[in-house]
Amino acid sequence: MIPFNRPSLVGRELEFMQTAVEQGHASAEGPFSKQATAVINDAIGSVDALLTTSCTAALEMSAMMVDVSPGDTVVVPSFGFVTTALAFARQGAKILFCDIEDQQLGLDPRHLDELMDDTVRAVVPIHYAGIGCDLDGIAKVMEKWPKASLVEDNAHGLFGTYRGRPLGSFGRFSTLSFHETKNFICGEGGALVVNDAADVDRAHVLYDKGTNRRAFLHGQVDKYSWQDTGSSFGLSDVLAGYLQGQLDERATILARRQHAFDRYYEALKPRSAELGYTLPVVPDHCEQAYHMFFTLLPDADTRNRVLKTLNDDEIYATFHYVPLHSAPGGQRVAARPSECPVTDDISARLLRLPFYTSIDDADLDRVVDAFLTALS
Ligand SMILES: Cc1ncc(COP(=O)(O)O)c(C=O)c1O
């Protein structure tokens, strides 16, 4: 059996989790949280990073931070994760579903240009598979709409770059995921990355259950009290210890994932034209984060047939995002109906192969053989 994902233990994760308890600070913002935050800030060049219980929680914080209110809209790729949109809809925004372009499968600036108007408070692109989306094209469109903030959903892209700049450093905010399926994990976890110093204080109030506890801890007020909206967003230091164990081994994790990606790519490239599938396109100006390996099959029937054959063979390849714009939940929160033909097409043809940090060459080769046999 080859699972789609297997959570990893690469270094001192378990030891750090025990230390987190023994050193007497197991709740949020403990010593391991500080270390992990420093690694993230150093990698992204951000002014602050707040570890959260999930990327979803970080997206919800960003929705509170951009102050979306009824009448406002937020642009989200239809080829996206449910909570990329839901986080903003929960805050009362209506969603404008944007199509993707067919190369990096990121938000399409041409469709974005058609959707933008002065109700838009945020644009939330995804760096799908850890490959930078068209940030230049998006910035060009957004220049005309200064009231809209860029929030990068960087769940897949920690340590990836775009024109030499870290993914997650372009938006007013960006968000990370440390869910067990991601590159760096702690079971469930995430981070809100803050790139504008003017947002730091309020982000901490929202993070601290709507209180000015941070100002109190810094000796700026003599007691802390309820100030603003917020929730209990913080990641336990036990899980931050797990995360720090992974971040310490980031070179090893990225090297193993790059190896897996390259082995699939080299094995599959030679037969792609003959069998009619395509592989990820990583432009020269992007360093990808090696988050996943996907292929696009010629049509939906072929994708579904190959998926079934692999699954019958106990190789758990899988599909990915079901279009948000036509899902019942998406239709309920849409500002207006929009057409996303590329999303519909890609969603029906995309297949993700098993991909995780500890996958070995024998399993990678077995997946390749089974995939090519299923298609031949
Ligand atoms: C692009 C994207 N954003 C957000 C999420 C949600 O992450 P989490 O499970 O950490 O809330 C996912 C989950 O896979 C995702 O793919």
Tab-separated table of C-alpha atoms and ligand atoms in Angstrom:
chain	number	residue	atom	x	y	z
A	1	MET	CA	0.000	0.000	0.000
A	2	ILE	CA	1.356	3.424	-0.891
A	3	PRO	CA	-0.600	6.159	0.936
A	4	PHE	CA	-1.131	9.569	-0.575
A	5	ASN	CA	0.562	11.162	2.443
A	6	ARG	CA	2.499	10.017	5.471
A	7	PRO	CA	3.303	12.465	8.282
A	8	SER	CA	7.023	12.678	8.981
A	9	LEU	CA	9.379	12.641	11.958
A	10	VAL	CA	12.745	13.793	10.694
A	11	GLY	CA	14.680	15.120	13.688
A	12	ARG	CA	14.046	16.031	17.315
A	13	GLU	CA	10.270	16.586	17.111
A	14	LEU	CA	9.263	14.159	19.916
A	15	GLU	CA	12.051	15.307	22.223
A	16	PHE	CA	10.989	18.941	21.727
A	17	MET	CA	7.348	18.123	22.480
A	18	GLN	CA	8.400	16.561	25.773
A	19	THR	CA	10.638	19.554	26.530
A	20	ALA	CA	7.729	21.915	25.880
A	21	VAL	CA	5.781	20.256	28.700
A	22	GLU	CA	8.762	19.884	31.040
A	23	GLN	CA	9.869	23.480	30.739
A	24	GLY	CA	6.463	24.568	31.970
A	25	HIS	CA	5.073	26.511	29.025
A	26	ALA	CA	2.835	24.217	26.995
A	27	SER	CA	0.335	26.859	25.830
A	28	ALA	CA	0.791	29.343	22.969
A	29	GLU	CA	3.702	31.776	22.560
A	30	GLY	CA	6.221	29.676	24.483
A	31	PRO	CA	9.924	29.173	23.731
A	32	PHE	CA	9.418	26.867	20.717
A	33	SER	CA	6.862	29.254	19.219
A	34	LYS	CA	9.449	32.024	19.451
A	35	GLN	CA	12.069	29.882	17.701
A	36	ALA	CA	9.701	28.799	14.923
A	37	THR	CA	8.491	32.371	14.450
A	38	ALA	CA	12.096	33.541	14.108
A	39	VAL	CA	12.752	30.942	11.386
A	40	ILE	CA	9.643	32.066	9.475
A	41	ASN	CA	10.465	35.777	9.803
A	42	ASP	CA	14.019	35.123	8.703
A	43	ALA	CA	12.884	33.098	5.666
A	44	ILE	CA	10.153	35.504	4.557
A	45	GLY	CA	11.554	38.814	5.791
A	46	SER	CA	8.249	39.452	7.583
A	47	VAL	CA	7.860	41.827	10.508
A	48	ASP	CA	5.975	39.237	12.544
A	49	ALA	CA	4.527	35.733	12.326
A	50	LEU	CA	1.851	34.407	14.674
A	51	LEU	CA	1.569	30.638	14.981
A	52	THR	CA	-2.044	29.556	14.712
A	53	THR	CA	-3.982	26.323	15.087
A	54	SER	CA	-4.297	26.052	11.288
A	55	CYS	CA	-3.904	27.961	8.034
A	56	THR	CA	-7.689	28.315	8.152
A	57	ALA	CA	-7.385	30.168	11.478
A	58	ALA	CA	-4.690	32.420	9.967
A	59	LEU	CA	-6.966	33.179	6.999
A	60	GLU	CA	-9.766	34.021	9.450
A	61	MET	CA	-7.422	36.411	11.259
A	62	SER	CA	-6.486	38.040	7.960
A	63	ALA	CA	-10.198	38.474	7.162
A	64	MET	CA	-10.659	40.234	10.518
A	65	MET	CA	-7.556	42.347	9.908
A	66	VAL	CA	-8.704	43.654	6.513
A	67	ASP	CA	-12.009	44.529	8.178
A	68	VAL	CA	-14.338	43.006	5.622
A	69	SER	CA	-17.903	43.907	6.397
A	70	PRO	CA	-21.296	43.424	4.694
A	71	GLY	CA	-21.239	44.917	1.195
A	72	ASP	CA	-17.539	44.155	0.772
A	73	THR	CA	-16.199	41.495	-1.542
A	74	VAL	CA	-13.061	39.351	-1.642
A	75	VAL	CA	-11.528	37.718	-4.728
A	76	VAL	CA	-10.524	34.063	-4.343
A	77	PRO	CA	-9.464	31.515	-6.986
A	78	SER	CA	-12.260	29.042	-7.680
A	79	PHE	CA	-9.544	26.395	-7.912
A	80	GLY	CA	-8.828	26.741	-4.205
A	81	PHE	CA	-9.362	25.314	-0.753
A	82	VAL	CA	-12.784	25.838	0.836
A	83	THR	CA	-11.478	27.924	3.734
A	84	THR	CA	-9.514	30.263	1.453
A	85	ALA	CA	-12.987	31.623	0.660
A	86	LEU	CA	-14.926	30.588	3.763
A	87	ALA	CA	-12.646	32.547	6.127
A	88	PHE	CA	-13.762	35.765	4.419
A	89	ALA	CA	-17.388	34.744	3.927
A	90	ARG	CA	-17.660	34.117	7.712
A	91	GLN	CA	-16.698	37.751	8.259
A	92	GLY	CA	-19.600	38.839	6.086
A	93	ALA	CA	-17.830	39.357	2.746
A	94	LYS	CA	-19.328	38.168	-0.521
A	95	ILE	CA	-16.927	36.191	-2.672
A	96	LEU	CA	-15.895	36.898	-6.267
A	97	PHE	CA	-14.628	33.643	-7.698
A	98	CYS	CA	-11.729	34.136	-10.089
A	99	ASP	CA	-10.509	31.673	-12.696
A	100	ILE	CA	-6.918	30.390	-12.847
A	101	GLU	CA	-4.407	30.462	-15.687
A	102	ASP	CA	-3.482	27.078	-17.139
A	103	GLN	CA	0.300	27.113	-16.532
A	104	GLN	CA	0.996	27.567	-12.798
A	105	LEU	CA	-2.716	27.125	-11.979
A	106	GLY	CA	-2.727	30.401	-10.036
A	107	LEU	CA	-5.179	33.326	-10.030
A	108	ASP	CA	-5.571	34.641	-13.602
A	109	PRO	CA	-4.782	38.404	-13.711
A	110	ARG	CA	-6.959	38.833	-16.815
A	111	HIS	CA	-10.046	37.524	-15.058
A	112	LEU	CA	-9.059	39.432	-11.914
A	113	ASP	CA	-9.054	42.654	-13.943
A	114	GLU	CA	-12.639	41.938	-15.060
A	115	LEU	CA	-13.813	41.189	-11.515
A	116	MET	CA	-12.261	44.123	-9.639
A	117	ASP	CA	-14.451	46.988	-8.457
A	118	ASP	CA	-14.450	49.290	-5.462
A	119	THR	CA	-16.210	46.765	-3.198
A	120	VAL	CA	-13.125	44.487	-3.205
A	121	ARG	CA	-11.251	44.536	0.133
A	122	ALA	CA	-8.869	41.632	-0.465
A	123	VAL	CA	-7.437	39.450	-3.229
A	124	VAL	CA	-6.306	36.025	-2.019
A	125	PRO	CA	-4.154	34.111	-4.512
A	126	ILE	CA	-2.755	30.622	-3.834
A	127	HIS	CA	0.752	29.506	-4.832
A	128	TYR	CA	-0.539	26.162	-6.004
A	129	ALA	CA	1.826	23.254	-5.303
A	130	GLY	CA	4.332	25.768	-3.913
A	131	ILE	CA	4.932	27.344	-7.344
A	132	GLY	CA	4.576	31.137	-7.367
A	133	CYS	CA	1.444	32.429	-9.123
A	134	ASP	CA	1.598	35.445	-11.472
A	135	LEU	CA	2.380	37.993	-8.759
A	136	ASP	CA	3.512	40.616	-11.294
A	137	GLY	CA	0.242	40.370	-13.229
A	138	ILE	CA	-1.813	40.500	-10.023
A	139	ALA	CA	0.138	43.532	-8.709
A	140	LYS	CA	-0.438	45.357	-11.999
A	141	VAL	CA	-4.210	44.904	-11.731
A	142	MET	CA	-4.298	45.748	-8.017
A	143	GLU	CA	-2.358	49.009	-8.503
A	144	LYS	CA	-5.627	50.493	-9.749
A	145	TRP	CA	-7.538	49.456	-6.587
A	146	PRO	CA	-5.672	50.738	-3.510
A	147	LYS	CA	-8.471	49.764	-1.084
A	148	ALA	CA	-7.866	46.063	-1.791
A	149	SER	CA	-5.202	44.216	0.243
A	150	LEU	CA	-3.204	41.282	-1.099
A	151	VAL	CA	-3.375	38.233	1.193
A	152	GLU	CA	-1.244	35.338	-0.080
A	153	ASP	CA	-2.594	31.918	0.838
A	154	ASN	CA	0.865	30.382	1.056
A	155	ALA	CA	-0.252	27.059	2.553
A	156	HIS	CA	1.922	25.211	0.021
A	157	GLY	CA	4.819	27.571	-0.515
A	158	LEU	CA	7.081	28.078	2.531
A	159	PHE	CA	10.679	28.552	1.250
A	160	GLY	CA	9.579	28.976	-2.371
A	161	THR	CA	10.574	32.171	-4.201
A	162	TYR	CA	9.330	34.387	-7.043
A	163	ARG	CA	11.940	36.493	-8.863
A	164	GLY	CA	14.276	35.840	-5.937
A	165	ARG	CA	11.802	37.085	-3.318
A	166	PRO	CA	10.222	34.698	-0.793
A	167	LEU	CA	6.646	33.588	-1.393
A	168	GLY	CA	4.582	35.050	1.421
A	169	SER	CA	6.466	38.368	1.392
A	170	PHE	CA	4.355	40.066	-1.296
A	171	GLY	CA	1.028	40.484	0.494
A	172	ARG	CA	0.027	42.685	3.390
A	173	PHE	CA	-0.480	39.282	5.013
A	174	SER	CA	0.276	35.729	4.042
A	175	THR	CA	-0.750	32.462	5.652
A	176	LEU	CA	1.025	29.139	6.167
A	177	SER	CA	-0.190	25.620	6.909
A	178	PHE	CA	1.558	22.989	9.022
A	179	HIS	CA	-1.200	20.395	8.543
A	180	GLU	CA	0.140	16.848	8.284
A	181	THR	CA	-0.101	16.926	4.480
A	182	LYS	CA	2.210	19.939	4.139
A	183	ASN	CA	6.004	20.144	3.818
A	184	PHE	CA	6.622	21.153	7.448
A	185	ILE	CA	4.109	19.755	9.869
A	186	CYS	CA	2.939	19.594	13.466
A	187	GLY	CA	-0.308	17.646	12.947
A	188	GLU	CA	-2.490	20.732	12.575
A	189	GLY	CA	-1.028	24.232	12.595
A	190	GLY	CA	-0.486	27.405	10.646
A	191	ALA	CA	0.793	30.963	10.799
A	192	LEU	CA	-0.334	34.454	9.997
A	193	VAL	CA	2.621	36.278	8.454
A	194	VAL	CA	2.496	40.062	8.870
A	195	ASN	CA	4.442	42.151	6.381
A	196	ASP	CA	3.377	45.651	7.480
A	197	ALA	CA	4.574	46.905	10.881
A	198	ALA	CA	1.369	48.952	11.225
A	199	ASP	CA	-0.625	45.682	11.530
A	200	VAL	CA	1.396	44.038	14.315
A	201	ASP	CA	-0.337	45.424	17.404
A	202	ARG	CA	-3.871	44.752	16.249
A	203	ALA	CA	-2.922	41.269	14.989
A	204	HIS	CA	-1.799	40.415	18.538
A	205	VAL	CA	-5.040	41.708	20.046
A	206	LEU	CA	-7.085	39.495	17.699
A	207	TYR	CA	-4.747	36.588	18.435
A	208	ASP	CA	-5.043	37.098	22.210
A	209	LYS	CA	-8.836	36.599	22.312
A	210	GLY	CA	-9.524	40.271	21.601
A	211	THR	CA	-7.453	41.510	24.562
A	212	ASN	CA	-4.383	43.742	24.941
A	213	ARG	CA	-2.543	41.007	26.831
A	214	ARG	CA	0.628	41.640	24.844
A	215	ALA	CA	0.737	45.287	25.865
A	216	PHE	CA	0.315	44.084	29.472
A	217	LEU	CA	3.177	41.571	29.117
A	218	HIS	CA	5.340	44.372	27.706
A	219	GLY	CA	4.518	46.519	30.753
A	220	GLN	CA	2.604	49.080	28.664
A	221	VAL	CA	-0.670	48.718	30.635
A	222	ASP	CA	-1.221	47.542	34.221
A	223	LYS	CA	-3.940	45.029	33.379
A	224	TYR	CA	-5.343	43.624	30.174
A	225	SER	CA	-8.941	43.696	29.060
A	226	TRP	CA	-11.290	43.180	26.113
A	227	GLN	CA	-10.454	45.603	23.263
A	228	ASP	CA	-11.536	44.237	19.894
A	229	THR	CA	-12.790	41.177	18.028
A	230	GLY	CA	-10.608	38.052	18.068
A	231	SER	CA	-10.452	34.446	19.128
A	232	SER	CA	-8.187	31.826	20.644
A	233	PHE	CA	-5.931	31.388	17.625
A	234	GLY	CA	-2.623	30.391	19.239
A	235	LEU	CA	-0.763	27.121	18.627
A	236	SER	CA	0.213	25.154	21.735
A	237	ASP	CA	3.975	25.151	22.364
A	238	VAL	CA	3.824	21.326	22.394
A	239	LEU	CA	2.941	21.476	18.693
A	240	ALA	CA	5.354	24.368	18.114
A	241	GLY	CA	8.027	21.962	19.442
A	242	TYR	CA	7.024	19.435	16.779
A	243	LEU	CA	7.161	22.207	14.178
A	244	GLN	CA	10.553	23.456	15.355
A	245	GLY	CA	11.926	19.899	15.118
A	246	GLN	CA	10.867	19.961	11.451
A	247	LEU	CA	12.122	23.479	10.725
A	248	ASP	CA	15.544	22.556	12.145
A	249	GLU	CA	15.669	19.888	9.429
A	250	ARG	CA	14.375	22.095	6.635
A	251	ALA	CA	17.339	21.415	4.344
A	252	THR	CA	16.833	17.644	4.690
A	253	ILE	CA	13.064	17.866	4.190
A	254	LEU	CA	13.348	20.068	1.106
A	255	ALA	CA	16.128	17.898	-0.360
A	256	ARG	CA	14.083	14.715	0.071
A	257	ARG	CA	11.018	16.305	-1.473
A	258	GLN	CA	13.053	17.699	-4.365
A	259	HIS	CA	14.494	14.241	-4.928
A	260	ALA	CA	10.998	12.711	-5.047
A	261	PHE	CA	9.752	15.423	-7.413
A	262	ASP	CA	12.750	15.057	-9.746
A	263	ARG	CA	12.500	11.268	-9.814
A	264	TYR	CA	8.817	11.410	-10.816
A	265	TYR	CA	9.519	14.162	-13.340
A	266	GLU	CA	12.457	12.406	-15.032
A	267	ALA	CA	10.547	9.117	-15.217
A	268	LEU	CA	7.322	10.622	-16.547
A	269	LYS	CA	8.600	13.332	-18.903
A	270	PRO	CA	9.696	11.025	-21.777
A	271	ARG	CA	6.207	9.537	-22.316
A	272	SER	CA	4.054	12.608	-21.701
A	273	ALA	CA	3.480	13.568	-25.347
A	274	GLU	CA	2.785	9.992	-26.436
A	275	LEU	CA	0.308	9.314	-23.603
A	276	GLY	CA	-1.204	12.804	-23.547
A	277	TYR	CA	-0.495	13.947	-19.996
A	278	THR	CA	1.347	17.071	-18.847
A	279	LEU	CA	3.560	17.766	-15.839
A	280	PRO	CA	3.931	20.828	-13.577
A	281	VAL	CA	5.423	23.916	-15.248
A	282	VAL	CA	7.922	25.743	-13.023
A	283	PRO	CA	8.967	29.027	-14.667
A	284	ASP	CA	12.644	30.059	-14.539
A	285	HIS	CA	11.815	32.962	-12.224
A	286	CYS	CA	10.309	30.636	-9.576
A	287	GLU	CA	12.004	28.345	-7.091
A	288	GLN	CA	9.275	25.951	-6.105
A	289	ALA	CA	8.699	24.639	-2.571
A	290	TYR	CA	8.285	20.974	-3.665
A	291	HIS	CA	4.900	20.594	-2.067
A	292	MET	CA	3.254	18.105	-4.419
A	293	PHE	CA	3.454	16.253	-7.716
A	294	PHE	CA	0.480	16.467	-10.055
A	295	THR	CA	-0.220	15.521	-13.645
A	296	LEU	CA	-2.964	16.669	-15.983
A	297	LEU	CA	-4.600	13.835	-17.900
A	298	PRO	CA	-6.123	14.387	-21.356
A	299	ASP	CA	-9.741	14.312	-20.126
A	300	ALA	CA	-11.891	13.614	-17.066
A	301	ASP	CA	-12.738	10.023	-18.039
A	302	THR	CA	-9.061	9.129	-18.390
A	303	ARG	CA	-8.250	10.818	-15.073
A	304	ASN	CA	-11.010	8.933	-13.289
A	305	ARG	CA	-10.042	5.631	-14.883
A	306	VAL	CA	-6.337	6.036	-13.984
A	307	LEU	CA	-7.275	7.080	-10.456
A	308	LYS	CA	-9.433	3.999	-10.000
A	309	THR	CA	-6.780	1.667	-11.435
A	310	LEU	CA	-4.116	3.097	-9.120
A	311	ASN	CA	-6.412	2.980	-6.085
A	312	ASP	CA	-7.377	-0.649	-6.904
A	313	ASP	CA	-3.642	-1.329	-6.904
A	314	GLU	CA	-3.441	0.269	-3.397
A	315	ILE	CA	-1.631	3.356	-4.717
A	316	TYR	CA	-3.549	6.253	-3.242
A	317	ALA	CA	-3.257	8.955	-5.879
A	318	THR	CA	-6.029	11.515	-5.617
A	319	PHE	CA	-7.817	14.434	-7.287
A	320	HIS	CA	-7.705	17.952	-5.845
A	321	TYR	CA	-9.894	21.039	-5.430
A	322	VAL	CA	-13.495	20.751	-6.574
A	323	PRO	CA	-14.393	24.175	-8.117
A	324	LEU	CA	-15.616	26.553	-5.432
A	325	HIS	CA	-17.754	28.752	-7.689
A	326	SER	CA	-20.199	25.948	-8.510
A	327	ALA	CA	-20.217	24.226	-5.076
A	328	PRO	CA	-23.409	24.793	-3.045
A	329	GLY	CA	-21.519	26.675	-0.310
A	330	GLY	CA	-19.684	28.811	-2.873
A	331	GLN	CA	-22.899	29.717	-4.700
A	332	ARG	CA	-24.471	30.833	-1.422
A	333	VAL	CA	-21.685	33.344	-0.723
A	334	ALA	CA	-20.923	34.464	-4.298
A	335	ALA	CA	-21.238	38.209	-4.903
A	336	ARG	CA	-22.458	37.319	-8.389
A	337	PRO	CA	-22.151	34.248	-10.609
A	338	SER	CA	-18.855	33.959	-12.479
A	339	GLU	CA	-17.577	31.623	-15.163
A	340	CYS	CA	-14.341	29.770	-14.420
A	341	PRO	CA	-13.802	27.451	-17.405
A	342	VAL	CA	-10.101	26.790	-16.774
A	343	THR	CA	-10.865	25.802	-13.164
A	344	ASP	CA	-13.600	23.417	-14.362
A	345	ASP	CA	-11.252	21.858	-16.893
A	346	ILE	CA	-8.178	21.546	-14.625
A	347	SER	CA	-10.170	20.248	-11.678
A	348	ALA	CA	-11.601	17.437	-13.834
A	349	ARG	CA	-8.208	16.365	-15.251
A	350	LEU	CA	-5.768	16.820	-12.365
A	351	LEU	CA	-4.357	13.841	-10.502
A	352	ARG	CA	-1.936	14.045	-7.564
A	353	LEU	CA	0.545	11.223	-7.058
A	354	PRO	CA	1.596	10.015	-3.584
A	355	PHE	CA	4.115	12.559	-2.324
A	356	TYR	CA	5.626	12.851	1.146
A	357	THR	CA	8.977	13.477	2.776
A	358	SER	CA	9.781	9.822	3.517
A	359	ILE	CA	8.641	8.278	0.221
A	360	ASP	CA	11.447	6.052	-1.075
A	361	ASP	CA	12.720	5.285	-4.564
A	362	ALA	CA	11.095	1.837	-4.710
A	363	ASP	CA	7.657	3.344	-4.019
A	364	LEU	CA	8.223	6.250	-6.423
A	365	ASP	CA	9.158	3.767	-9.152
A	366	ARG	CA	6.147	1.557	-8.376
A	367	VAL	CA	3.847	4.578	-8.718
A	368	VAL	CA	5.411	5.532	-12.048
A	369	ASP	CA	5.090	1.985	-13.425
A	370	ALA	CA	1.467	1.709	-12.310
A	371	PHE	CA	0.619	5.149	-13.738
A	372	LEU	CA	2.186	4.403	-17.132
A	373	THR	CA	0.588	0.943	-17.269
A	374	ALA	CA	-2.827	2.398	-16.437
A	375	LEU	CA	-2.488	4.844	-19.318
A	376	SER	CA	-0.933	2.551	-21.919
B	1	LIG	C1	-4.332	26.486	-0.381
B	1	LIG	C2	-4.790	26.031	0.960
B	1	LIG	N1	-5.147	26.954	1.861
B	1	LIG	C3	-5.549	26.613	3.087
B	1	LIG	C4	-5.624	25.294	3.468
B	1	LIG	C5	-6.109	24.976	4.855
B	1	LIG	O1	-5.028	24.601	5.682
B	1	LIG	P1	-5.294	24.101	7.164
B	1	LIG	O2	-5.682	22.659	7.071
B	1	LIG	O3	-3.955	24.293	7.856
B	1	LIG	O4	-6.354	24.955	7.750
B	1	LIG	C6	-5.269	24.300	2.564
B	1	LIG	C7	-5.345	22.880	2.967
B	1	LIG	O5	-4.932	21.971	2.342
B	1	LIG	C8	-4.839	24.671	1.270
B	1	LIG	O6	-4.525	23.755	0.344
